Amino acid sequence: MRLRVDPLPAEGLAYPDVVLVVDVIRATTTAAALLEAGAEALYLTAGLEAARAFKDEDVVLSGEVGGLRPPGFDLGNSPREALEAPVGGRIVVMATTNGTRAAHAARGARAILLGSLQNATAVAQEAARLGEEVALVCAGREGQVALDDLYAAGVIGKRLQERGFRAMGDAAALALFLAVHPPWEVLPVSEAALALREVGLWADVEACARVDAHGVVPLHEGFCGEGMVFRRADAEEP
Amino acid sequence: MRLRVDPLPAEGLAYPDVVLVVDVIRATTTAAALLEAGAEALYLTAGLEAARAFKDEDVVLSGEVGGLRPPGFDLGNSPREALEAPVGGRIVVMATTNGTRAAHAARGARAILLGSLQNATAVAQEAARLGEEVALVCAGREGQVALDDLYAAGVIGKRLQERGFRAMGDAAALALFLAVHPPWEVLPVSEAALALREVGLWADVEACARVDAHGVVPLHEGFCGEGMVFRRADAEEP
């Protein structure tokens, strides 16, 4: 049983059976929070336009541009807002700059999960259940390695190690060294956190840093148009 | 005064005035060791063929393929061998897989230094003397982020911070978190170290891990054919 870490997603990369996408500030944190809040399913799109294509359907539109809710969208990309949003039983279409794009880059994999600090233990457990080779794919920040994503990959990676997975390669070692530090030391100095502070969303950084806050794991189930459909891993088959 | 870390070199990237190239296992460690051993100058070439072009001149050829000395070369890429090699007053032409290529990618910068753990404090001091914006460029390993290079970038970056430089961006933060760990914890688990163990060169890993072993800093001075010429930063102008 082996785990690897990809510091950045790459179209056409050979992914193992199980891919765990991490965009901790904030897309994958928010995605799990939306399901925790009762959303029936998420449709992740690679960009805003693909999300807008769903606007005449009975869906909730969630997304961000520069950290903020785009015109015509119902929700921003905030895990705090997600928990209070009236999404019970609804389908949420999500479009973010890095996270949903990273999920699309991994769409060839057999199983795709969305990981964050908030669901770290649960997502590691689900990944271990699904396969013997796991890639933790970091979304990064506009093509650059992101501190928060590598950190969360390390925190999740540690939990996979505890389940018998062997870390392969330098990026996995790097993430695991980083995971030695507590989240409140690492996350606040990340560029993603600093950008949220600029737009008055510092409380979101604190929310994203809450390790094992819940046990909800978004699992890829199929496609709906250009949306990748995710539901709770513990949900009944629709 | 600011410092940044590039996890990988990139042709055509905008580099600040001062670039510090790091390929700690082993090219930049060996380069400094060759100058410490008395070599008059180094010519770094981007590949083996460019190095072979110098073979009829009065030079020492140093290089590696898969960690080992290529046919027709005088020296491998070993920092231990470098210290004992009869290179006094000679020009050494060096070709390695990642390190010399990374130096070539940075060739547009005003000042280029070669950094390693062995010359960490000296190279930070020299970089601080030369400019106010420093990029620590990691050579990486065949296009992938390398643990040993990011670690050394962190160790050198810490010394720049102590001289008043501010770390900018996630990769710099990442390297600085990594630098909290002692070298004998980090270097041995790197892929570069494991590859050297495979070919019986484990002692080279131990040599590369010796922080501040000496104060010799290779500084780029110009070109000779396809070779980038490096001399000791404290040497008299030729």
mmCIF file of C-alpha atoms in Angstrom, chain A residues 69-151:
data_model
loop_
_atom_site.group_PDB
_atom_site.id
_atom_site.type_symbol
_atom_site.label_atom_id
_atom_site.label_comp_id
_atom_site.label_asym_id
_atom_site.label_seq_id
_atom_site.Cartn_x
_atom_site.Cartn_y
_atom_site.Cartn_z
ATOM 1 C CA ARG A 69 -18.976 35.421 -4.870
ATOM 2 C CA PRO A 70 -19.286 36.092 -8.624
ATOM 3 C CA PRO A 71 -22.305 38.038 -9.969
ATOM 4 C CA GLY A 72 -25.350 35.807 -10.350
ATOM 5 C CA PHE A 73 -24.059 33.156 -7.931
ATOM 6 C CA ASP A 74 -25.944 32.173 -4.771
ATOM 7 C CA LEU A 75 -22.960 31.335 -2.607
ATOM 8 C CA GLY A 76 -19.278 32.212 -2.393
ATOM 9 C CA ASN A 77 -16.688 29.572 -1.619
ATOM 10 C CA SER A 78 -16.856 29.841 2.160
ATOM 11 C CA PRO A 79 -16.981 26.768 4.415
ATOM 12 C CA ARG A 80 -18.648 28.847 7.164
ATOM 13 C CA GLU A 81 -21.320 30.176 4.853
ATOM 14 C CA ALA A 82 -21.832 26.629 3.503
ATOM 15 C CA LEU A 83 -22.804 25.306 6.916
ATOM 16 C CA GLU A 84 -25.545 27.900 7.295
ATOM 17 C CA ALA A 85 -26.759 27.934 3.698
ATOM 18 C CA PRO A 86 -30.190 26.510 2.837
ATOM 19 C CA VAL A 87 -28.785 23.700 0.699
ATOM 20 C CA GLY A 88 -30.656 20.776 2.318
ATOM 21 C CA GLY A 89 -31.661 18.272 -0.363
ATOM 22 C CA ARG A 90 -30.387 20.579 -3.127
ATOM 23 C CA ILE A 91 -27.759 20.183 -5.802
ATOM 24 C CA VAL A 92 -24.887 22.674 -5.512
ATOM 25 C CA VAL A 93 -22.879 23.558 -8.618
ATOM 26 C CA MET A 94 -19.384 24.672 -7.609
ATOM 27 C CA ALA A 95 -16.755 26.546 -9.643
ATOM 28 C CA THR A 96 -13.500 27.696 -8.057
ATOM 29 C CA THR A 97 -10.184 28.845 -9.474
ATOM 30 C CA ASN A 98 -7.935 25.957 -8.478
ATOM 31 C CA GLY A 99 -9.797 23.237 -6.599
ATOM 32 C CA THR A 100 -12.524 22.288 -9.034
ATOM 33 C CA ARG A 101 -10.005 22.472 -11.881
ATOM 34 C CA ALA A 102 -7.716 20.040 -10.026
ATOM 35 C CA ALA A 103 -10.616 17.612 -9.622
ATOM 36 C CA HIS A 104 -11.177 17.746 -13.383
ATOM 37 C CA ALA A 105 -7.502 17.015 -14.071
ATOM 38 C CA ALA A 106 -7.902 13.785 -12.076
ATOM 39 C CA ARG A 107 -11.139 12.719 -13.737
ATOM 40 C CA GLY A 108 -9.596 9.558 -15.272
ATOM 41 C CA ALA A 109 -8.995 7.958 -11.870
ATOM 42 C CA ARG A 110 -11.269 5.138 -10.657
ATOM 43 C CA ALA A 111 -12.062 6.821 -7.337
ATOM 44 C CA ILE A 112 -11.783 10.528 -6.558
ATOM 45 C CA LEU A 113 -12.240 11.983 -3.078
ATOM 46 C CA LEU A 114 -12.083 15.550 -1.829
ATOM 47 C CA GLY A 115 -9.829 16.000 1.185
ATOM 48 C CA SER A 116 -9.282 18.823 3.653
ATOM 49 C CA LEU A 117 -8.132 19.262 7.216
ATOM 50 C CA GLN A 118 -11.736 19.197 8.416
ATOM 51 C CA ASN A 119 -12.251 15.641 7.127
ATOM 52 C CA ALA A 120 -8.625 14.439 7.338
ATOM 53 C CA THR A 121 -9.165 11.201 9.254
ATOM 54 C CA ALA A 122 -12.405 10.326 7.475
ATOM 55 C CA VAL A 123 -10.952 10.874 3.994
ATOM 56 C CA ALA A 124 -7.838 8.829 4.808
ATOM 57 C CA GLN A 125 -10.042 5.995 6.024
ATOM 58 C CA GLU A 126 -12.200 6.121 2.894
ATOM 59 C CA ALA A 127 -9.129 6.211 0.610
ATOM 60 C CA ALA A 128 -7.681 3.189 2.415
ATOM 61 C CA ARG A 129 -10.981 1.351 1.947
ATOM 62 C CA LEU A 130 -11.040 2.093 -1.786
ATOM 63 C CA GLY A 131 -7.570 1.050 -2.891
ATOM 64 C CA GLU A 132 -3.941 0.265 -2.276
ATOM 65 C CA GLU A 133 -2.339 3.114 -4.236
ATOM 66 C CA VAL A 134 -3.353 6.640 -3.307
ATOM 67 C CA ALA A 135 -2.261 9.932 -4.879
ATOM 68 C CA LEU A 136 -2.827 13.101 -2.871
ATOM 69 C CA VAL A 137 -3.164 15.770 -5.553
ATOM 70 C CA CYS A 138 -2.665 19.350 -4.381
ATOM 71 C CA ALA A 139 -4.631 21.982 -6.278
ATOM 72 C CA GLY A 140 -1.942 24.640 -5.884
ATOM 73 C CA ARG A 141 -2.418 28.320 -6.529
ATOM 74 C CA GLU A 142 -2.488 29.435 -10.150
ATOM 75 C CA GLY A 143 0.084 26.870 -11.177
ATOM 76 C CA GLN A 144 2.323 27.392 -8.147
ATOM 77 C CA VAL A 145 2.882 25.025 -5.229
ATOM 78 C CA ALA A 146 0.609 26.018 -2.326
ATOM 79 C CA LEU A 147 1.724 25.713 1.288
ATOM 80 C CA ASP A 148 -1.761 25.001 2.674
ATOM 81 C CA ASP A 149 -2.431 22.159 0.243
ATOM 82 C CA LEU A 150 0.920 20.440 0.825
ATOM 83 C CA TYR A 151 0.373 20.787 4.565
#
